[in-house]
């Protein structure tokens, strides 16, 4: 009987060895380890043997059973591994081939600068708000101390949508300053906000003027806001965008909605202040108008100028982009020349 068991084992192992498909393994198991297998019938017949032999043969039969089971497990594992590796070997794949490039878009330089500007002011505690491009005369002029026939209207060559309706006439906003009024109408101090947006001027274009461009308006209203706060804020803004060494110049200027008003210029980045085409040989590039909010403007929106004061500024976004990237013609930004735009 021992001999018979050895033979069974040898035969089973030999068959197992020849198997190369996982689904054949189950058939093999039924044949050699199942209820009707020769091995099982040997184990069953043990009961009829005398005790001494029963022990010997029983132990042997169990050992063979375990050996066959573990061989089956191993075979199963090795077939599984082979199923992963063989397709790779038979169908060789060259993973060093470069992929097909996907066309990738990019942000317009103005968008990039706008995001930078908004981030800098956000870090100083300014919220960002937006308002309409089509504006009422009231917000664009009237509420900003520029009534009808005021000579300051000449500063803003306007695209009118409908004329002759006074404060109810509509226009394309010539600046983002109307957002000061819209904001102060709905919020009480303390106010700290910026308002980025497109503005429109009915003007001939040249290297430093476009008829459609971007402004970022800034407004802070609170008790004890001073001119020092305004200068500190704009210095910090400039430091964040251009580094420690860039110069900032404040000079008196007139805007009806601020008193005092000033013009803010930044040292030219192309010539470092020596004078070049970009800065018109002055060494400076005007980038913003600013000032202390006029008491009349505060009073009009119901904020008591005896208690509160504020500063405001309006930054020319493309001017900042020109300084940042040393671009000497503003018209390049919107001429849609991909050779230009791909550089950013
Ligand atoms: N809105 C002005 C312009 O476009 C710029 C300006 C000047 C904005 C002074 C301000 C300011 O907020 O206080 O020319």
mmCIF file of C-alpha atoms and ligand atoms in Angstrom:
data_model
loop_
_atom_site.group_PDB
_atom_site.id
_atom_site.type_symbol
_atom_site.label_atom_id
_atom_site.label_comp_id
_atom_site.label_asym_id
_atom_site.label_seq_id
_atom_site.Cartn_x
_atom_site.Cartn_y
_atom_site.Cartn_z
ATOM 1 C CA UNK A 1 0.000 0.000 0.000
ATOM 2 C CA UNK A 2 2.871 2.347 0.764
ATOM 3 C CA UNK A 3 4.146 1.659 -2.686
ATOM 4 C CA UNK A 4 0.760 2.498 -4.147
ATOM 5 C CA UNK A 5 0.692 5.825 -2.267
ATOM 6 C CA UNK A 6 4.123 6.786 -3.577
ATOM 7 C CA UNK A 7 2.990 6.050 -7.080
ATOM 8 C CA UNK A 8 -0.130 8.168 -6.650
ATOM 9 C CA UNK A 9 1.993 11.051 -5.431
ATOM 10 C CA UNK A 10 4.487 10.779 -8.248
ATOM 11 C CA UNK A 11 1.763 10.649 -10.848
ATOM 12 C CA UNK A 12 -0.109 13.595 -9.373
ATOM 13 C CA UNK A 13 3.054 15.719 -9.258
ATOM 14 C CA UNK A 14 3.936 14.850 -12.780
ATOM 15 C CA UNK A 15 0.503 15.908 -14.021
ATOM 16 C CA UNK A 16 0.694 19.104 -12.000
ATOM 17 C CA UNK A 17 3.982 19.928 -13.583
ATOM 18 C CA UNK A 18 2.509 19.775 -17.059
ATOM 19 C CA UNK A 19 -0.363 22.141 -16.274
ATOM 20 C CA UNK A 20 0.041 25.603 -17.792
ATOM 21 C CA UNK A 21 -3.480 27.048 -17.517
ATOM 22 C CA UNK A 22 -4.940 28.167 -14.185
ATOM 23 C CA UNK A 23 -8.385 26.711 -14.939
ATOM 24 C CA UNK A 24 -6.887 23.197 -15.207
ATOM 25 C CA UNK A 25 -5.769 23.387 -11.607
ATOM 26 C CA UNK A 26 -9.269 22.790 -10.245
ATOM 27 C CA UNK A 27 -9.701 19.660 -12.366
ATOM 28 C CA UNK A 28 -6.385 18.415 -11.049
ATOM 29 C CA UNK A 29 -7.487 19.090 -7.469
ATOM 30 C CA UNK A 30 -10.721 17.138 -7.930
ATOM 31 C CA UNK A 31 -8.857 14.272 -9.541
ATOM 32 C CA UNK A 32 -6.123 13.927 -6.924
ATOM 33 C CA UNK A 33 -7.465 15.438 -3.739
ATOM 34 C CA UNK A 34 -11.255 15.309 -4.231
ATOM 35 C CA UNK A 35 -13.749 12.942 -2.531
ATOM 36 C CA UNK A 36 -13.503 10.380 -5.317
ATOM 37 C CA UNK A 37 -9.728 10.491 -5.673
ATOM 38 C CA UNK A 38 -7.560 7.423 -5.162
ATOM 39 C CA UNK A 39 -5.868 9.142 -2.243
ATOM 40 C CA UNK A 40 -9.188 9.674 -0.468
ATOM 41 C CA UNK A 41 -10.193 6.044 -0.997
ATOM 42 C CA UNK A 42 -6.862 4.910 0.484
ATOM 43 C CA UNK A 43 -7.550 7.061 3.522
ATOM 44 C CA UNK A 44 -11.050 5.594 3.783
ATOM 45 C CA UNK A 45 -9.874 2.050 3.572
ATOM 46 C CA UNK A 46 -7.523 2.572 6.507
ATOM 47 C CA UNK A 47 -10.286 1.555 8.903
ATOM 48 C CA UNK A 48 -10.065 -2.030 7.695
ATOM 49 C CA UNK A 49 -6.321 -2.344 8.463
ATOM 50 C CA UNK A 50 -4.795 -3.628 11.672
ATOM 51 C CA UNK A 51 -3.793 -0.868 14.094
ATOM 52 C CA UNK A 52 0.001 -0.865 13.518
ATOM 53 C CA UNK A 53 -0.295 -0.614 9.751
ATOM 54 C CA UNK A 54 -3.153 1.859 9.991
ATOM 55 C CA UNK A 55 -0.889 4.265 11.868
ATOM 56 C CA UNK A 56 2.022 3.969 9.490
ATOM 57 C CA UNK A 57 0.029 4.192 6.291
ATOM 58 C CA UNK A 58 -2.333 6.842 7.678
ATOM 59 C CA UNK A 59 0.603 9.086 8.578
ATOM 60 C CA UNK A 60 2.139 8.582 5.173
ATOM 61 C CA UNK A 61 -1.146 9.251 3.330
ATOM 62 C CA UNK A 62 -1.716 12.473 5.295
ATOM 63 C CA UNK A 63 1.757 13.640 4.561
ATOM 64 C CA UNK A 64 1.257 13.063 0.844
ATOM 65 C CA UNK A 65 -2.024 14.942 0.988
ATOM 66 C CA UNK A 66 -0.337 17.963 2.580
ATOM 67 C CA UNK A 67 2.510 17.825 0.099
ATOM 68 C CA UNK A 68 0.102 17.755 -2.835
ATOM 69 C CA UNK A 69 -1.883 20.651 -1.389
ATOM 70 C CA UNK A 70 1.173 22.826 -0.976
ATOM 71 C CA UNK A 71 2.417 21.948 -4.465
ATOM 72 C CA UNK A 72 -0.982 23.027 -5.759
ATOM 73 C CA UNK A 73 -0.687 26.373 -3.961
ATOM 74 C CA UNK A 74 2.725 27.008 -5.351
ATOM 75 C CA UNK A 75 1.671 26.128 -8.844
ATOM 76 C CA UNK A 76 -1.274 28.480 -8.549
ATOM 77 C CA UNK A 77 1.028 31.328 -7.529
ATOM 78 C CA UNK A 78 3.528 30.727 -10.267
ATOM 79 C CA UNK A 79 0.825 30.589 -12.944
ATOM 80 C CA UNK A 80 -0.576 33.874 -11.670
ATOM 81 C CA UNK A 81 2.812 35.583 -11.845
ATOM 82 C CA UNK A 82 3.344 34.247 -15.327
ATOM 83 C CA UNK A 83 0.032 35.705 -16.414
ATOM 84 C CA UNK A 84 1.365 39.165 -15.508
ATOM 85 C CA UNK A 85 4.764 38.909 -17.049
ATOM 86 C CA UNK A 86 4.196 36.921 -20.206
ATOM 87 C CA UNK A 87 2.144 39.545 -22.131
ATOM 88 C CA UNK A 88 4.905 42.071 -21.382
ATOM 89 C CA UNK A 89 7.466 39.690 -22.781
ATOM 90 C CA UNK A 90 5.458 38.678 -25.805
ATOM 91 C CA UNK A 91 4.239 42.161 -26.686
ATOM 92 C CA UNK A 92 7.226 44.337 -25.848
ATOM 93 C CA UNK A 93 6.291 47.925 -25.088
ATOM 94 C CA UNK A 94 8.784 50.752 -25.517
ATOM 95 C CA UNK A 95 7.944 53.085 -22.665
ATOM 96 C CA UNK A 96 10.823 55.413 -23.575
ATOM 97 C CA UNK A 97 8.934 56.704 -26.622
ATOM 98 C CA UNK A 98 7.990 60.334 -25.994
ATOM 99 C CA UNK A 99 4.233 60.970 -25.663
ATOM 100 C CA UNK A 100 2.233 63.145 -28.007
ATOM 101 C CA UNK A 101 2.374 66.720 -26.700
ATOM 102 C CA UNK A 102 -0.991 68.205 -25.713
ATOM 103 C CA UNK A 103 -1.472 71.861 -26.597
ATOM 104 C CA UNK A 104 -1.396 73.690 -23.259
ATOM 105 C CA UNK A 105 -2.958 77.123 -22.838
ATOM 106 C CA UNK A 106 -1.616 79.796 -20.551
ATOM 107 C CA UNK A 107 -2.819 82.822 -18.648
ATOM 108 C CA UNK A 108 -2.633 86.171 -20.377
ATOM 109 C CA UNK A 109 0.120 88.376 -18.874
ATOM 110 C CA UNK A 110 -2.528 90.856 -17.707
ATOM 111 C CA UNK A 111 -4.360 88.070 -15.883
ATOM 112 C CA UNK A 112 -1.136 86.981 -14.230
ATOM 113 C CA UNK A 113 -0.364 90.520 -13.046
ATOM 114 C CA UNK A 114 -3.961 91.018 -11.860
ATOM 115 C CA UNK A 115 -3.682 87.877 -9.783
ATOM 116 C CA UNK A 116 -0.374 89.075 -8.316
ATOM 117 C CA UNK A 117 -1.802 92.502 -7.474
ATOM 118 C CA UNK A 118 -4.907 91.022 -5.832
ATOM 119 C CA UNK A 119 -2.760 88.633 -3.796
ATOM 120 C CA UNK A 120 -0.537 91.432 -2.486
ATOM 121 C CA UNK A 121 -3.524 93.501 -1.332
ATOM 122 C CA UNK A 122 -5.288 90.456 0.057
ATOM 123 C CA UNK A 123 -2.255 89.891 2.271
ATOM 124 C CA UNK A 124 -2.688 93.451 3.545
ATOM 125 C CA UNK A 125 -6.320 92.742 4.431
ATOM 126 C CA UNK A 126 -8.131 94.116 1.373
ATOM 127 C CA UNK A 127 -11.190 92.260 0.093
ATOM 128 C CA UNK A 128 -11.696 92.045 -3.677
ATOM 129 C CA UNK A 129 -14.963 93.205 -5.222
ATOM 130 C CA UNK A 130 -16.196 93.645 -8.776
ATOM 131 C CA UNK A 131 -18.737 95.858 -10.476
ATOM 132 C CA UNK A 132 -20.311 96.626 -13.852
ATOM 133 C CA UNK A 133 -18.436 97.793 -16.959
ATOM 134 C CA UNK A 134 -21.548 99.659 -18.120
ATOM 135 C CA UNK A 135 -21.946 102.381 -15.518
ATOM 136 C CA UNK A 136 -24.272 105.249 -14.698
ATOM 137 C CA UNK A 137 -23.022 108.794 -15.127
ATOM 138 C CA UNK A 138 -23.858 109.176 -11.425
ATOM 139 C CA UNK A 139 -21.251 106.658 -10.245
ATOM 140 C CA UNK A 140 -18.613 107.392 -12.868
ATOM 141 C CA UNK A 141 -18.768 111.205 -12.439
ATOM 142 C CA UNK A 142 -21.447 112.842 -10.354
ATOM 143 C CA UNK A 143 -20.875 111.058 -7.027
ATOM 144 C CA UNK A 144 -17.115 111.472 -7.493
ATOM 145 C CA UNK A 145 -17.411 115.266 -7.389
ATOM 146 C CA UNK A 146 -17.497 115.624 -11.165
ATOM 147 C CA UNK A 147 -20.898 117.165 -11.976
ATOM 148 C CA UNK A 148 -22.070 117.876 -15.512
ATOM 149 C CA UNK A 149 -19.956 120.583 -17.226
ATOM 150 C CA UNK A 150 -17.144 120.113 -14.693
ATOM 151 C CA UNK A 151 -13.876 120.592 -16.573
ATOM 152 C CA UNK A 152 -12.477 117.395 -15.033
ATOM 153 C CA UNK A 153 -14.762 115.437 -17.367
ATOM 154 C CA UNK A 154 -12.217 116.312 -20.048
ATOM 155 C CA UNK A 155 -9.721 114.039 -18.248
ATOM 156 C CA UNK A 156 -11.911 111.128 -19.242
ATOM 157 C CA UNK A 157 -12.740 110.830 -22.942
ATOM 158 C CA UNK A 158 -15.912 108.809 -22.578
ATOM 159 C CA UNK A 159 -17.697 106.153 -24.618
ATOM 160 C CA UNK A 160 -21.315 107.183 -24.033
ATOM 161 C CA UNK A 161 -24.101 104.640 -24.366
ATOM 162 C CA UNK A 162 -26.852 107.210 -24.036
ATOM 163 C CA UNK A 163 -26.252 110.913 -23.624
ATOM 164 C CA UNK A 164 -28.478 113.682 -22.383
ATOM 165 C CA UNK A 165 -30.083 111.933 -19.420
ATOM 166 C CA UNK A 166 -27.880 113.660 -16.830
ATOM 167 C CA UNK A 167 -26.883 111.404 -13.947
ATOM 168 C CA UNK A 168 -29.010 108.643 -15.513
ATOM 169 C CA UNK A 169 -26.940 108.538 -18.715
ATOM 170 C CA UNK A 170 -25.050 105.322 -19.274
ATOM 171 C CA UNK A 171 -21.446 104.948 -20.349
ATOM 172 C CA UNK A 172 -18.556 102.514 -20.374
ATOM 173 C CA UNK A 173 -16.780 103.252 -17.107
ATOM 174 C CA UNK A 174 -13.694 105.365 -17.689
ATOM 175 C CA UNK A 175 -12.114 104.239 -14.421
ATOM 176 C CA UNK A 176 -12.805 101.884 -11.515
ATOM 177 C CA UNK A 177 -13.341 104.766 -9.064
ATOM 178 C CA UNK A 178 -17.167 104.359 -9.293
ATOM 179 C CA UNK A 179 -16.633 101.202 -7.259
ATOM 180 C CA UNK A 180 -15.655 103.432 -4.311
ATOM 181 C CA UNK A 181 -19.195 104.821 -4.300
ATOM 182 C CA UNK A 182 -20.909 101.479 -4.868
ATOM 183 C CA UNK A 183 -18.930 100.000 -1.987
ATOM 184 C CA UNK A 184 -19.490 102.856 0.458
ATOM 185 C CA UNK A 185 -23.206 102.857 -0.322
ATOM 186 C CA UNK A 186 -23.557 99.312 0.943
ATOM 187 C CA UNK A 187 -20.873 99.008 3.596
ATOM 188 C CA UNK A 188 -19.939 101.057 6.636
ATOM 189 C CA UNK A 189 -16.364 101.633 7.819
ATOM 190 C CA UNK A 190 -13.987 100.022 8.462
ATOM 191 C CA UNK A 191 -13.639 99.406 4.730
ATOM 192 C CA UNK A 192 -10.622 97.969 2.972
ATOM 193 C CA UNK A 193 -11.220 96.765 -0.550
ATOM 194 C CA UNK A 194 -9.815 96.624 -4.054
ATOM 195 C CA UNK A 195 -11.848 96.509 -7.247
ATOM 196 C CA UNK A 196 -10.077 95.218 -10.363
ATOM 197 C CA UNK A 197 -11.752 95.694 -13.723
ATOM 198 C CA UNK A 198 -11.705 96.807 -17.351
ATOM 199 C CA UNK A 199 -11.992 100.505 -18.130
ATOM 200 C CA UNK A 200 -12.616 102.321 -21.418
ATOM 201 C CA UNK A 201 -11.315 105.566 -22.895
ATOM 202 C CA UNK A 202 -12.376 107.118 -26.169
ATOM 203 C CA UNK A 203 -8.811 107.975 -27.128
ATOM 204 C CA UNK A 204 -6.200 107.384 -29.768
ATOM 205 C CA UNK A 205 -3.788 104.655 -28.732
ATOM 206 C CA UNK A 206 -0.019 104.944 -28.512
ATOM 207 C CA UNK A 207 2.850 103.096 -26.834
ATOM 208 C CA UNK A 208 1.543 103.887 -23.337
ATOM 209 C CA UNK A 209 -2.217 104.288 -23.939
ATOM 210 C CA UNK A 210 -4.891 101.764 -24.878
ATOM 211 C CA UNK A 211 -8.602 102.478 -25.218
ATOM 212 C CA UNK A 212 -9.476 99.377 -23.187
ATOM 213 C CA UNK A 213 -7.268 98.518 -20.245
ATOM 214 C CA UNK A 214 -7.380 97.430 -16.605
ATOM 215 C CA UNK A 215 -7.471 99.380 -13.363
ATOM 216 C CA UNK A 216 -7.335 98.187 -9.803
ATOM 217 C CA UNK A 217 -9.145 100.597 -7.513
ATOM 218 C CA UNK A 218 -8.268 100.626 -3.827
ATOM 219 C CA UNK A 219 -10.232 102.104 -0.940
ATOM 220 C CA UNK A 220 -9.694 102.225 2.818
ATOM 221 C CA UNK A 221 -12.077 104.117 5.093
ATOM 222 C CA UNK A 222 -11.832 104.156 8.864
ATOM 223 C CA UNK A 223 -11.178 106.458 11.799
ATOM 224 C CA UNK A 224 -7.725 108.082 11.678
ATOM 225 C CA UNK A 225 -6.705 106.964 8.196
ATOM 226 C CA UNK A 226 -3.841 109.219 7.118
ATOM 227 C CA UNK A 227 -1.784 110.014 4.058
ATOM 228 C CA UNK A 228 0.988 108.037 5.762
ATOM 229 C CA UNK A 229 -1.237 104.941 5.586
ATOM 230 C CA UNK A 230 -1.730 105.485 1.866
ATOM 231 C CA UNK A 231 1.991 105.892 1.202
ATOM 232 C CA UNK A 232 2.860 102.919 3.394
ATOM 233 C CA UNK A 233 0.329 100.746 1.572
ATOM 234 C CA UNK A 234 1.626 101.704 -1.872
ATOM 235 C CA UNK A 235 5.266 101.314 -0.805
ATOM 236 C CA UNK A 236 4.471 97.814 0.443
ATOM 237 C CA UNK A 237 2.600 97.030 -2.763
ATOM 238 C CA UNK A 238 5.603 98.096 -4.802
ATOM 239 C CA UNK A 239 8.027 96.209 -2.580
ATOM 240 C CA UNK A 240 6.020 92.983 -2.976
ATOM 241 C CA UNK A 241 5.840 93.263 -6.761
ATOM 242 C CA UNK A 242 9.253 94.695 -7.582
ATOM 243 C CA UNK A 243 11.507 94.026 -4.584
ATOM 244 C CA UNK A 244 13.174 96.293 -2.017
ATOM 245 C CA UNK A 245 15.182 98.488 -4.328
ATOM 246 C CA UNK A 246 12.590 99.890 -6.714
ATOM 247 C CA UNK A 247 11.934 103.611 -6.152
ATOM 248 C CA UNK A 248 8.439 105.070 -5.673
ATOM 249 C CA UNK A 249 7.685 108.739 -6.296
ATOM 250 C CA UNK A 250 4.655 110.681 -5.023
ATOM 251 C CA UNK A 251 3.814 114.030 -6.614
ATOM 252 C CA UNK A 252 0.890 116.386 -6.216
ATOM 253 C CA UNK A 253 -1.857 115.904 -8.777
ATOM 254 C CA UNK A 254 -5.510 116.802 -9.090
ATOM 255 C CA UNK A 255 -8.446 114.408 -9.038
ATOM 256 C CA UNK A 256 -11.830 115.859 -8.012
ATOM 257 C CA UNK A 257 -12.690 112.981 -5.681
ATOM 258 C CA UNK A 258 -9.578 113.212 -3.481
ATOM 259 C CA UNK A 259 -7.909 115.957 -1.480
ATOM 260 C CA UNK A 260 -4.958 116.048 -1.532
ATOM 261 C CA UNK A 261 -4.470 114.071 -4.718
ATOM 262 C CA UNK A 262 -1.296 112.633 -6.103
ATOM 263 C CA UNK A 263 0.316 110.793 -8.919
ATOM 264 C CA UNK A 264 2.396 107.730 -8.105
ATOM 265 C CA UNK A 265 5.335 106.767 -10.298
ATOM 266 C CA UNK A 266 7.688 103.802 -10.079
ATOM 267 C CA UNK A 267 11.335 103.874 -11.142
ATOM 268 C CA UNK A 268 11.739 102.511 -14.666
ATOM 269 C CA UNK A 269 12.808 98.874 -14.648
ATOM 270 C CA UNK A 270 14.303 98.949 -18.116
ATOM 271 C CA UNK A 271 16.825 101.737 -17.592
ATOM 272 C CA UNK A 272 16.892 101.770 -13.789
ATOM 273 C CA UNK A 273 15.982 105.442 -13.751
ATOM 274 C CA UNK A 274 18.547 106.596 -16.279
ATOM 275 C CA UNK A 275 15.985 107.266 -19.018
ATOM 276 C CA UNK A 276 14.826 105.162 -21.959
ATOM 277 C CA UNK A 277 12.015 104.739 -24.496
ATOM 278 C CA UNK A 278 9.710 102.979 -22.045
ATOM 279 C CA UNK A 279 9.779 105.811 -19.492
ATOM 280 C CA UNK A 280 9.927 108.590 -22.077
ATOM 281 C CA UNK A 281 13.479 109.378 -20.864
ATOM 282 C CA UNK A 282 12.217 110.509 -17.465
ATOM 283 C CA UNK A 283 13.330 107.476 -15.466
ATOM 284 C CA UNK A 284 9.805 107.135 -14.013
ATOM 285 C CA UNK A 285 6.608 105.406 -15.071
ATOM 286 C CA UNK A 286 3.295 106.759 -13.813
ATOM 287 C CA UNK A 287 1.392 103.800 -12.481
ATOM 288 C CA UNK A 288 -1.348 105.125 -10.224
ATOM 289 C CA UNK A 289 -3.437 108.062 -9.087
ATOM 290 C CA UNK A 290 -4.174 108.316 -5.392
ATOM 291 C CA UNK A 291 -5.261 110.592 -2.578
ATOM 292 C CA UNK A 292 -7.338 111.115 0.546
ATOM 293 C CA UNK A 293 -11.028 110.596 -0.140
ATOM 294 C CA UNK A 294 -12.698 114.020 -0.537
ATOM 295 C CA UNK A 295 -14.953 114.881 2.442
ATOM 296 C CA UNK A 296 -17.743 115.713 -0.019
ATOM 297 C CA UNK A 297 -17.579 112.190 -1.446
ATOM 298 C CA UNK A 298 -17.812 110.656 2.023
ATOM 299 C CA UNK A 299 -20.714 112.921 2.988
ATOM 300 C CA UNK A 300 -22.653 112.009 -0.161
ATOM 301 C CA UNK A 301 -22.718 108.328 0.782
ATOM 302 C CA UNK A 302 -23.624 109.136 4.382
ATOM 303 C CA UNK A 303 -20.237 108.643 6.005
ATOM 304 C CA UNK A 304 -19.440 111.504 8.395
ATOM 305 C CA UNK A 305 -16.154 113.107 7.244
ATOM 306 C CA UNK A 306 -15.701 114.591 10.710
ATOM 307 C CA UNK A 307 -15.405 111.085 12.140
ATOM 308 C CA UNK A 308 -13.995 109.066 9.269
ATOM 309 C CA UNK A 309 -11.296 109.546 6.680
ATOM 310 C CA UNK A 310 -10.065 107.378 3.872
ATOM 311 C CA UNK A 311 -7.559 106.921 1.113
ATOM 312 C CA UNK A 312 -8.094 105.750 -2.442
ATOM 313 C CA UNK A 313 -5.897 104.785 -5.345
ATOM 314 C CA UNK A 314 -6.269 103.556 -8.903
ATOM 315 C CA UNK A 315 -3.475 101.438 -10.375
ATOM 316 C CA UNK A 316 -2.913 100.977 -14.107
ATOM 317 C CA UNK A 317 -2.483 97.230 -14.448
ATOM 318 C CA UNK A 318 -0.784 97.147 -17.856
ATOM 319 C CA UNK A 319 1.698 99.761 -16.640
ATOM 320 C CA UNK A 320 2.668 97.368 -13.867
ATOM 321 C CA UNK A 321 2.939 94.539 -16.400
ATOM 322 C CA UNK A 322 5.129 96.725 -18.637
ATOM 323 C CA UNK A 323 7.446 97.449 -15.711
ATOM 324 C CA UNK A 324 7.498 93.846 -14.600
ATOM 325 C CA UNK A 325 8.242 92.381 -18.032
ATOM 326 C CA UNK A 326 10.026 95.371 -19.602
ATOM 327 C CA UNK A 327 7.456 95.684 -22.384
ATOM 328 C CA UNK A 328 7.776 99.030 -24.133
ATOM 329 C CA UNK A 329 4.447 99.141 -26.007
ATOM 330 C CA UNK A 330 1.103 98.625 -24.235
ATOM 331 C CA UNK A 331 -0.590 97.711 -27.534
ATOM 332 C CA UNK A 332 1.312 94.419 -27.609
ATOM 333 C CA UNK A 333 -0.866 93.070 -24.791
ATOM 334 C CA UNK A 334 -4.080 93.016 -26.821
ATOM 335 C CA UNK A 335 -2.832 92.573 -30.366
ATOM 336 C CA UNK A 336 -3.169 88.784 -29.983
ATOM 337 C CA UNK A 337 0.274 88.108 -31.390
ATOM 338 C CA UNK A 338 1.120 84.611 -30.150
ATOM 339 C CA UNK A 339 4.848 85.255 -30.499
ATOM 340 C CA UNK A 340 4.413 87.899 -27.809
ATOM 341 C CA UNK A 341 1.912 86.056 -25.599
ATOM 342 C CA UNK A 342 3.885 82.784 -25.551
ATOM 343 C CA UNK A 343 6.695 84.527 -23.683
ATOM 344 C CA UNK A 344 4.672 84.688 -20.462
HETATM 345 N N1 LIG B 1 -9.508 107.041 -11.462
HETATM 346 C C1 LIG B 1 -8.319 107.809 -11.751
HETATM 347 C C2 LIG B 1 -7.985 107.683 -13.224
HETATM 348 O O1 LIG B 1 -8.354 106.705 -13.823
HETATM 349 C C3 LIG B 1 -7.167 107.320 -10.942
HETATM 350 C C4 LIG B 1 -7.348 107.644 -9.501
HETATM 351 C C5 LIG B 1 -6.825 108.810 -8.993
HETATM 352 C C6 LIG B 1 -7.975 106.759 -8.660
HETATM 353 C C7 LIG B 1 -6.938 109.117 -7.662
HETATM 354 C C8 LIG B 1 -8.121 107.055 -7.336
HETATM 355 C C9 LIG B 1 -7.582 108.235 -6.836
HETATM 356 O O2 LIG B 1 -8.738 106.242 -6.478
HETATM 357 O O3 LIG B 1 -7.716 108.510 -5.524
HETATM 358 O O4 LIG B 1 -7.332 108.519 -13.761
#
